[in-house]
Amino acid sequence: METARELAKLNKVNIFRAGIWKPRTRPNSFEGVGITGLKWLRRVKQETGLPVATEVANEKHVYEALKYGIDMLWIGARTSVNPFTVQEIADALRGVDIMVFVKNPINPDIELWIGAIERISKAGIKKIGAIHRGFSSYEKTSYRNQPNWQLPIELKRRIPDLPIICDPSHIAGARAYIHEISQKAMDLNFDGLMVESHINPGAALSDASQQLTPNDLKELLSRLIMRNASPSDPKLLDVLGELRQQIDVYDDHLIDLMEQRMKVAETIGRYKKENNITILQSTRWDEVVKRVMVIGQSKGLSPELIDNIFKAIHQESINHQMKIMNSDITDHSHDQ
Ligand code: PEP
Ligand code: MN
């Protein structure tokens, strides 16, 4: 209640969220207070006037939340991965007029995310939003979850009218990164933020290291720079248009270069096939990565970019070579 009161006082918070049922990786972690908490949420709404939201992970959660007058629901990342569960929730929501947010599934699969949104939409829910909370990855970086910003961007391209908010708390996993992720989301034209807050972060029963005090949240929100999504000044548009043309030219160029690179890879593939050499030559690949890392860094490109791009290019080369290895149509020009 204290957190809710503080947040309401900021006059910058539009919705109060709280996890009543919390899916946890290991048993014996705090899994939420359950139905009792729905009464607390109702009190928050009565005292502060803020609409309240909670996570639902099955049909029973939906019925309970609706019974207590919760204003908005969200489907968590560990639920949106499961089409059966999403369908169960969608069926429970049929005929209900409520806003439903769908968090991205924990794995970076845009079709699964869209599929969950479609299930909710097919149940007749009109107010749907998406929440970008990052993706699980075996690669450990400073963030708890990988943002993979291209996925929410692609989601927006596929469903242009869908509001998307960002959950920087779950992407960051640590207070220190929440501001930079929030700013990034604003720069990418997201429609809002879902940020975790607690009056005494150290005492939070879950995700303590990513909680901000209401005061820190206020400070963070006031530091965010809001940029114009659709400039109307024709002069500005002109300059942007010209620069965007340049970007298109470079993108065409990148694609041409990749096509050429794949052709060379295919030639190598034919050579490997004729000489019975394995496709993957680990030492060679190691050399390639080391070389491009050095060059990339000297040009101000992040090791992350180089790593991602070259991994993808390498995979594509392997795929092209595989096709050649497995095809029966060999180059007979060497046959005698
Ligand atoms: C949460 O929002 O508190 C939560 C558990 O989120 P997610 O489903 O994204 O892990
Ligand atoms: Mn949490």
Coordinates of C-alpha atoms and ligand atoms in Angstrom, one line a residue:
M1 CA 0.0 0.0 0.0
E2 CA 2.8 2.3 0.9
T3 CA 4.5 1.8 -2.5
A4 CA 1.2 2.4 -4.2
R5 CA 0.6 5.6 -2.3
E6 CA 4.0 6.9 -3.2
L7 CA 3.7 6.0 -6.8
A8 CA 0.3 7.6 -7.1
K9 CA 1.7 10.8 -5.6
L10 CA 4.2 11.0 -8.5
N11 CA 1.4 11.9 -10.9
K12 CA 3.4 10.1 -13.6
V13 CA 2.2 6.6 -13.1
N14 CA -1.0 5.6 -15.0
I15 CA -1.4 2.0 -14.0
F16 CA -0.4 0.0 -10.8
R17 CA 0.9 -3.5 -11.5
A18 CA 1.5 -6.3 -9.0
G19 CA 2.2 -10.0 -9.5
I20 CA -0.3 -11.9 -7.4
W21 CA 0.7 -15.3 -8.8
K22 CA 4.4 -15.4 -9.7
P23 CA 5.9 -18.2 -11.8
R24 CA 9.3 -19.0 -10.4
T25 CA 12.1 -21.1 -11.7
R26 CA 12.6 -23.1 -8.5
P27 CA 10.1 -24.2 -6.0
N28 CA 10.4 -22.7 -2.5
S29 CA 10.9 -19.2 -4.0
F30 CA 8.2 -16.7 -3.2
E31 CA 5.4 -17.5 -5.6
G32 CA 3.1 -14.6 -4.8
V33 CA 0.5 -14.2 -2.1
G34 CA -2.4 -15.5 -4.2
I35 CA -6.0 -14.5 -3.9
T36 CA -5.5 -12.4 -0.7
G37 CA -3.4 -10.1 -2.8
L38 CA -6.4 -9.4 -5.1
K39 CA -8.1 -7.7 -2.2
W40 CA -5.0 -5.6 -1.6
L41 CA -5.1 -4.6 -5.3
R42 CA -8.7 -3.6 -5.0
R43 CA -7.7 -1.4 -2.1
V44 CA -5.0 0.2 -4.1
K45 CA -7.5 1.1 -6.7
Q46 CA -10.0 2.5 -4.2
E47 CA -7.4 4.6 -2.3
T48 CA -5.3 5.8 -5.2
G49 CA -7.7 5.8 -8.1
L50 CA -5.1 4.0 -10.2
P51 CA -6.3 1.2 -12.5
V52 CA -4.7 -2.1 -11.4
A53 CA -3.1 -4.9 -13.4
T54 CA -2.0 -8.4 -12.6
E55 CA -0.5 -11.4 -14.3
V56 CA -2.7 -14.4 -15.2
A57 CA -1.3 -17.8 -16.0
N58 CA -4.3 -20.0 -16.2
E59 CA -8.1 -19.9 -16.4
K60 CA -8.6 -19.9 -12.6
H61 CA -6.4 -16.7 -12.3
V62 CA -8.6 -15.1 -14.9
Y63 CA -11.8 -15.8 -13.1
E64 CA -10.4 -14.7 -9.7
A65 CA -8.9 -11.5 -11.2
L66 CA -12.2 -10.6 -12.9
K67 CA -14.1 -11.3 -9.7
Y68 CA -12.0 -8.8 -7.8
G69 CA -12.4 -6.1 -10.5
I70 CA -8.8 -6.0 -11.7
D71 CA -8.7 -3.6 -14.6
M72 CA -6.0 -5.1 -16.8
L73 CA -4.4 -8.4 -17.2
W74 CA -1.1 -9.5 -18.6
I75 CA 0.1 -12.9 -19.8
G76 CA 3.7 -13.6 -18.6
A77 CA 6.7 -14.7 -20.6
R78 CA 6.6 -18.2 -19.2
T79 CA 2.9 -18.5 -20.2
S80 CA 3.0 -16.9 -23.7
V81 CA 5.3 -19.8 -24.7
N82 CA 2.5 -22.3 -24.3
P83 CA -0.3 -22.2 -26.8
F84 CA -2.5 -24.5 -24.8
T85 CA -2.3 -22.2 -21.7
V86 CA -2.8 -19.1 -23.8
Q87 CA -5.8 -20.7 -25.4
E88 CA -7.2 -21.6 -22.0
I89 CA -6.8 -18.0 -20.9
A90 CA -8.3 -16.7 -24.1
D91 CA -11.4 -18.9 -23.7
A92 CA -11.8 -17.7 -20.1
L93 CA -11.8 -14.1 -21.4
R94 CA -14.4 -14.6 -24.1
G95 CA -17.0 -11.9 -24.0
V96 CA -15.1 -9.9 -21.3
D97 CA -14.2 -6.2 -22.0
I98 CA -10.7 -5.8 -20.5
M99 CA -7.3 -4.8 -21.6
V100 CA -4.9 -7.7 -22.0
F101 CA -1.1 -7.4 -22.4
V102 CA 0.9 -10.2 -23.9
K103 CA 4.5 -10.4 -22.8
N104 CA 7.0 -11.8 -25.2
P105 CA 7.7 -15.5 -24.8
I106 CA 11.1 -16.2 -23.1
N107 CA 12.6 -17.5 -26.3
P108 CA 13.1 -15.1 -29.2
D109 CA 10.3 -16.5 -31.4
I110 CA 8.2 -13.7 -32.9
E111 CA 5.6 -16.2 -34.4
L112 CA 4.9 -17.5 -30.9
W113 CA 4.4 -13.9 -29.6
I114 CA 2.1 -13.1 -32.5
G115 CA 0.3 -16.4 -32.1
A116 CA -0.5 -15.6 -28.4
I117 CA -1.8 -12.1 -29.4
E118 CA -4.0 -13.7 -32.1
R119 CA -5.5 -16.2 -29.6
I120 CA -6.5 -13.3 -27.3
S121 CA -7.8 -11.3 -30.2
K122 CA -9.8 -14.2 -31.6
A123 CA -11.5 -14.5 -28.2
G124 CA -13.0 -11.0 -28.9
I125 CA -10.7 -8.9 -26.8
K126 CA -10.4 -5.5 -28.4
K127 CA -7.8 -3.8 -26.2
I128 CA -4.6 -5.7 -26.6
G129 CA -1.0 -4.6 -26.0
A130 CA 2.4 -6.2 -26.1
I131 CA 5.1 -6.1 -23.5
H132 CA 8.7 -6.4 -24.4
R133 CA 10.6 -7.9 -21.5
G134 CA 13.6 -9.4 -23.3
F135 CA 14.6 -12.9 -24.1
S136 CA 16.4 -15.6 -22.3
S137 CA 19.8 -16.6 -23.7
Y138 CA 22.6 -18.9 -22.7
E139 CA 25.0 -16.1 -23.5
K140 CA 25.6 -14.2 -20.3
T141 CA 25.8 -10.4 -20.7
S142 CA 25.3 -7.7 -18.2
Y143 CA 21.6 -7.7 -18.8
R144 CA 19.3 -10.4 -17.3
N145 CA 17.5 -10.8 -20.6
Q146 CA 18.6 -10.0 -24.1
P147 CA 16.6 -7.1 -25.5
N148 CA 16.8 -8.3 -29.2
W149 CA 15.2 -4.9 -30.1
Q150 CA 14.6 -6.1 -33.7
L151 CA 11.8 -8.4 -32.5
P152 CA 9.5 -5.8 -31.0
I153 CA 10.3 -3.6 -34.0
E154 CA 9.3 -6.5 -36.3
L155 CA 6.1 -7.0 -34.2
K156 CA 5.2 -3.4 -34.8
R157 CA 5.8 -3.8 -38.5
R158 CA 3.5 -6.9 -38.6
I159 CA 0.8 -5.4 -36.3
P160 CA 1.1 -1.6 -36.7
D161 CA -1.8 -0.7 -34.4
L162 CA -0.6 -2.8 -31.5
P163 CA 0.6 -0.7 -28.6
I164 CA 3.9 -2.0 -27.3
I165 CA 5.3 -1.1 -23.9
C166 CA 8.8 -2.1 -22.6
D167 CA 9.6 -3.8 -19.3
P168 CA 13.1 -2.5 -18.7
S169 CA 13.2 -4.1 -15.2
H170 CA 13.1 -7.6 -16.5
I171 CA 15.5 -6.8 -19.3
A172 CA 18.0 -5.2 -17.0
G173 CA 17.7 -7.4 -13.9
A174 CA 19.7 -4.7 -12.1
R175 CA 18.7 -1.1 -11.2
A176 CA 21.8 0.4 -12.9
Y177 CA 20.6 -0.4 -16.5
I178 CA 16.9 0.5 -16.2
H179 CA 17.4 4.1 -17.3
E180 CA 19.4 3.3 -20.5
I181 CA 16.9 0.6 -21.5
S182 CA 13.9 2.9 -20.9
Q183 CA 15.5 5.7 -23.0
K184 CA 16.2 3.2 -25.8
A185 CA 12.5 2.1 -25.7
M186 CA 11.4 5.7 -25.9
D187 CA 13.8 6.4 -28.8
L188 CA 12.3 3.4 -30.6
N189 CA 8.9 4.9 -30.2
F190 CA 7.4 2.4 -27.6
D191 CA 4.1 3.4 -26.1
G192 CA 5.0 3.1 -22.5
L193 CA 7.0 1.4 -19.7
M194 CA 6.3 -1.2 -17.1
V195 CA 8.8 -0.6 -14.3
E196 CA 9.0 -2.5 -11.0
S197 CA 9.1 -0.4 -7.8
H198 CA 9.2 -1.0 -4.1
I199 CA 9.5 1.3 -1.1
N200 CA 12.3 -0.8 0.2
P201 CA 14.0 -2.7 -2.7
G202 CA 16.2 -4.7 -0.4
A203 CA 13.2 -6.2 1.3
A204 CA 11.3 -7.1 -2.0
L205 CA 10.3 -10.7 -2.0
S206 CA 11.2 -11.1 -5.7
D207 CA 13.7 -9.5 -8.1
A208 CA 15.0 -7.2 -5.4
S209 CA 18.0 -6.0 -7.4
Q210 CA 15.8 -4.6 -10.2
Q211 CA 13.4 -2.7 -7.9
L212 CA 13.5 1.1 -7.9
T213 CA 12.1 3.2 -5.0
P214 CA 9.2 5.4 -6.1
N215 CA 11.5 8.3 -5.8
D216 CA 14.1 6.8 -8.0
L217 CA 11.4 6.0 -10.5
K218 CA 10.3 9.7 -10.5
E219 CA 13.9 10.7 -11.1
L220 CA 14.3 8.2 -13.9
L221 CA 11.1 9.3 -15.6
S222 CA 12.0 13.0 -15.4
R223 CA 15.4 12.2 -17.0
L224 CA 13.9 10.4 -20.0
I225 CA 14.1 12.4 -23.2
M226 CA 11.0 12.2 -25.3
R227 CA 11.7 12.7 -29.0
N228 CA 9.3 13.4 -31.8
A229 CA 8.0 10.3 -33.5
S230 CA 6.6 12.0 -36.6
P231 CA 8.2 15.4 -37.3
S232 CA 6.0 17.7 -39.4
D233 CA 8.5 20.4 -40.3
P234 CA 9.1 19.9 -44.1
K235 CA 12.7 20.9 -43.9
L236 CA 13.4 18.3 -41.2
L237 CA 11.6 15.7 -43.3
D238 CA 13.6 16.6 -46.3
V239 CA 16.9 16.1 -44.5
L240 CA 15.7 12.9 -43.0
G241 CA 14.4 11.6 -46.4
E242 CA 17.8 12.2 -47.9
L243 CA 19.6 10.5 -45.1
R244 CA 17.2 7.6 -45.3
Q245 CA 17.9 7.2 -49.0
Q246 CA 21.6 6.9 -48.1
I247 CA 20.7 4.2 -45.6
D248 CA 18.8 2.3 -48.3
V249 CA 21.7 2.5 -50.6
Y250 CA 24.0 1.0 -47.9
D251 CA 21.5 -1.7 -47.1
D252 CA 21.4 -2.7 -50.8
H253 CA 25.1 -2.7 -50.8
L254 CA 25.3 -5.0 -47.8
I255 CA 22.9 -7.5 -49.4
D256 CA 24.9 -7.5 -52.6
L257 CA 28.1 -8.1 -50.7
M258 CA 26.5 -11.0 -48.8
E259 CA 25.4 -12.5 -52.0
Q260 CA 28.9 -12.4 -53.4
R261 CA 30.3 -13.8 -50.2
M262 CA 27.9 -16.7 -50.3
K263 CA 28.9 -17.5 -53.9
V264 CA 32.5 -17.8 -52.8
A265 CA 31.4 -20.0 -49.9
E266 CA 29.6 -22.2 -52.3
T267 CA 32.7 -22.5 -54.5
I268 CA 34.6 -23.5 -51.3
G269 CA 31.8 -26.0 -50.6
R270 CA 32.2 -27.7 -54.0
Y271 CA 35.9 -27.9 -53.4
K272 CA 35.4 -29.4 -49.9
K273 CA 32.9 -31.9 -51.4
E274 CA 35.3 -33.1 -54.1
N275 CA 38.1 -33.5 -51.6
N276 CA 36.0 -35.0 -48.9
I277 CA 36.7 -32.3 -46.3
T278 CA 34.3 -31.4 -43.5
I279 CA 32.3 -28.2 -43.8
L280 CA 33.3 -26.9 -40.4
Q281 CA 37.0 -26.0 -40.1
S282 CA 37.1 -24.7 -36.5
T283 CA 40.6 -23.2 -36.6
R284 CA 39.8 -21.3 -39.8
W285 CA 36.6 -20.0 -38.3
D286 CA 38.5 -18.9 -35.2
E287 CA 40.9 -16.9 -37.4
V288 CA 38.0 -15.2 -39.2
V289 CA 36.4 -14.1 -36.0
K290 CA 39.6 -12.8 -34.5
R291 CA 40.5 -10.9 -37.6
V292 CA 37.1 -9.2 -38.1
M293 CA 36.9 -8.4 -34.3
V294 CA 40.1 -6.4 -34.6
I295 CA 39.0 -4.6 -37.7
G296 CA 35.5 -3.9 -36.4
Q297 CA 36.8 -2.4 -33.2
S298 CA 39.2 -0.1 -35.1
K299 CA 36.2 1.2 -36.9
G300 CA 34.2 1.9 -33.7
L301 CA 31.8 -1.1 -34.1
S302 CA 30.9 -3.0 -30.9
P303 CA 32.2 -6.5 -30.5
E304 CA 28.6 -7.5 -30.0
L305 CA 27.6 -6.4 -33.5
I306 CA 30.6 -8.1 -35.1
D307 CA 29.9 -11.2 -33.1
N308 CA 26.2 -11.3 -34.1
I309 CA 26.7 -10.4 -37.7
F310 CA 29.5 -12.9 -38.3
K311 CA 27.8 -15.7 -36.5
A312 CA 24.8 -15.2 -38.8
I313 CA 26.9 -14.9 -41.9
H314 CA 28.8 -18.1 -40.9
Q315 CA 25.6 -20.0 -40.3
E316 CA 24.4 -18.9 -43.7
S317 CA 27.6 -20.0 -45.4
I318 CA 27.3 -23.4 -43.7
N319 CA 23.8 -23.7 -44.9
H320 CA 24.8 -22.9 -48.5
Q321 CA 27.7 -25.4 -48.2
M322 CA 25.4 -28.0 -46.7
K323 CA 23.1 -27.7 -49.7
I324 CA 26.0 -28.3 -52.0
M325 CA 27.4 -31.3 -49.9
N326 CA 24.0 -32.9 -50.0
S327 CA 23.1 -32.3 -53.6
D328 CA 23.7 -35.0 -56.2
I329 CA 24.3 -32.5 -58.9
T330 CA 28.1 -32.2 -58.8
D331 CA 30.2 -30.2 -61.0
H332 CA 31.3 -32.7 -63.6
S333 CA 33.9 -30.4 -65.3
H334 CA 36.6 -32.2 -63.3
D335 CA 35.5 -35.7 -64.3
Q336 CA 37.5 -37.4 -66.9
Ligands
PEP1 C1 6.8 -9.9 -13.9 O1 6.3 -9.1 -14.7 O2 6.9 -9.7 -12.7 C2 7.2 -11.2 -14.5 C3 7.5 -12.3 -13.7 O3 7.5 -11.1 -15.7 P1 7.9 -12.1 -16.9 O4 6.8 -13.0 -17.1 O5 8.3 -11.2 -18.0 O6 9.1 -12.9 -16.3
MN2 MN 9.2 -9.5 -11.4

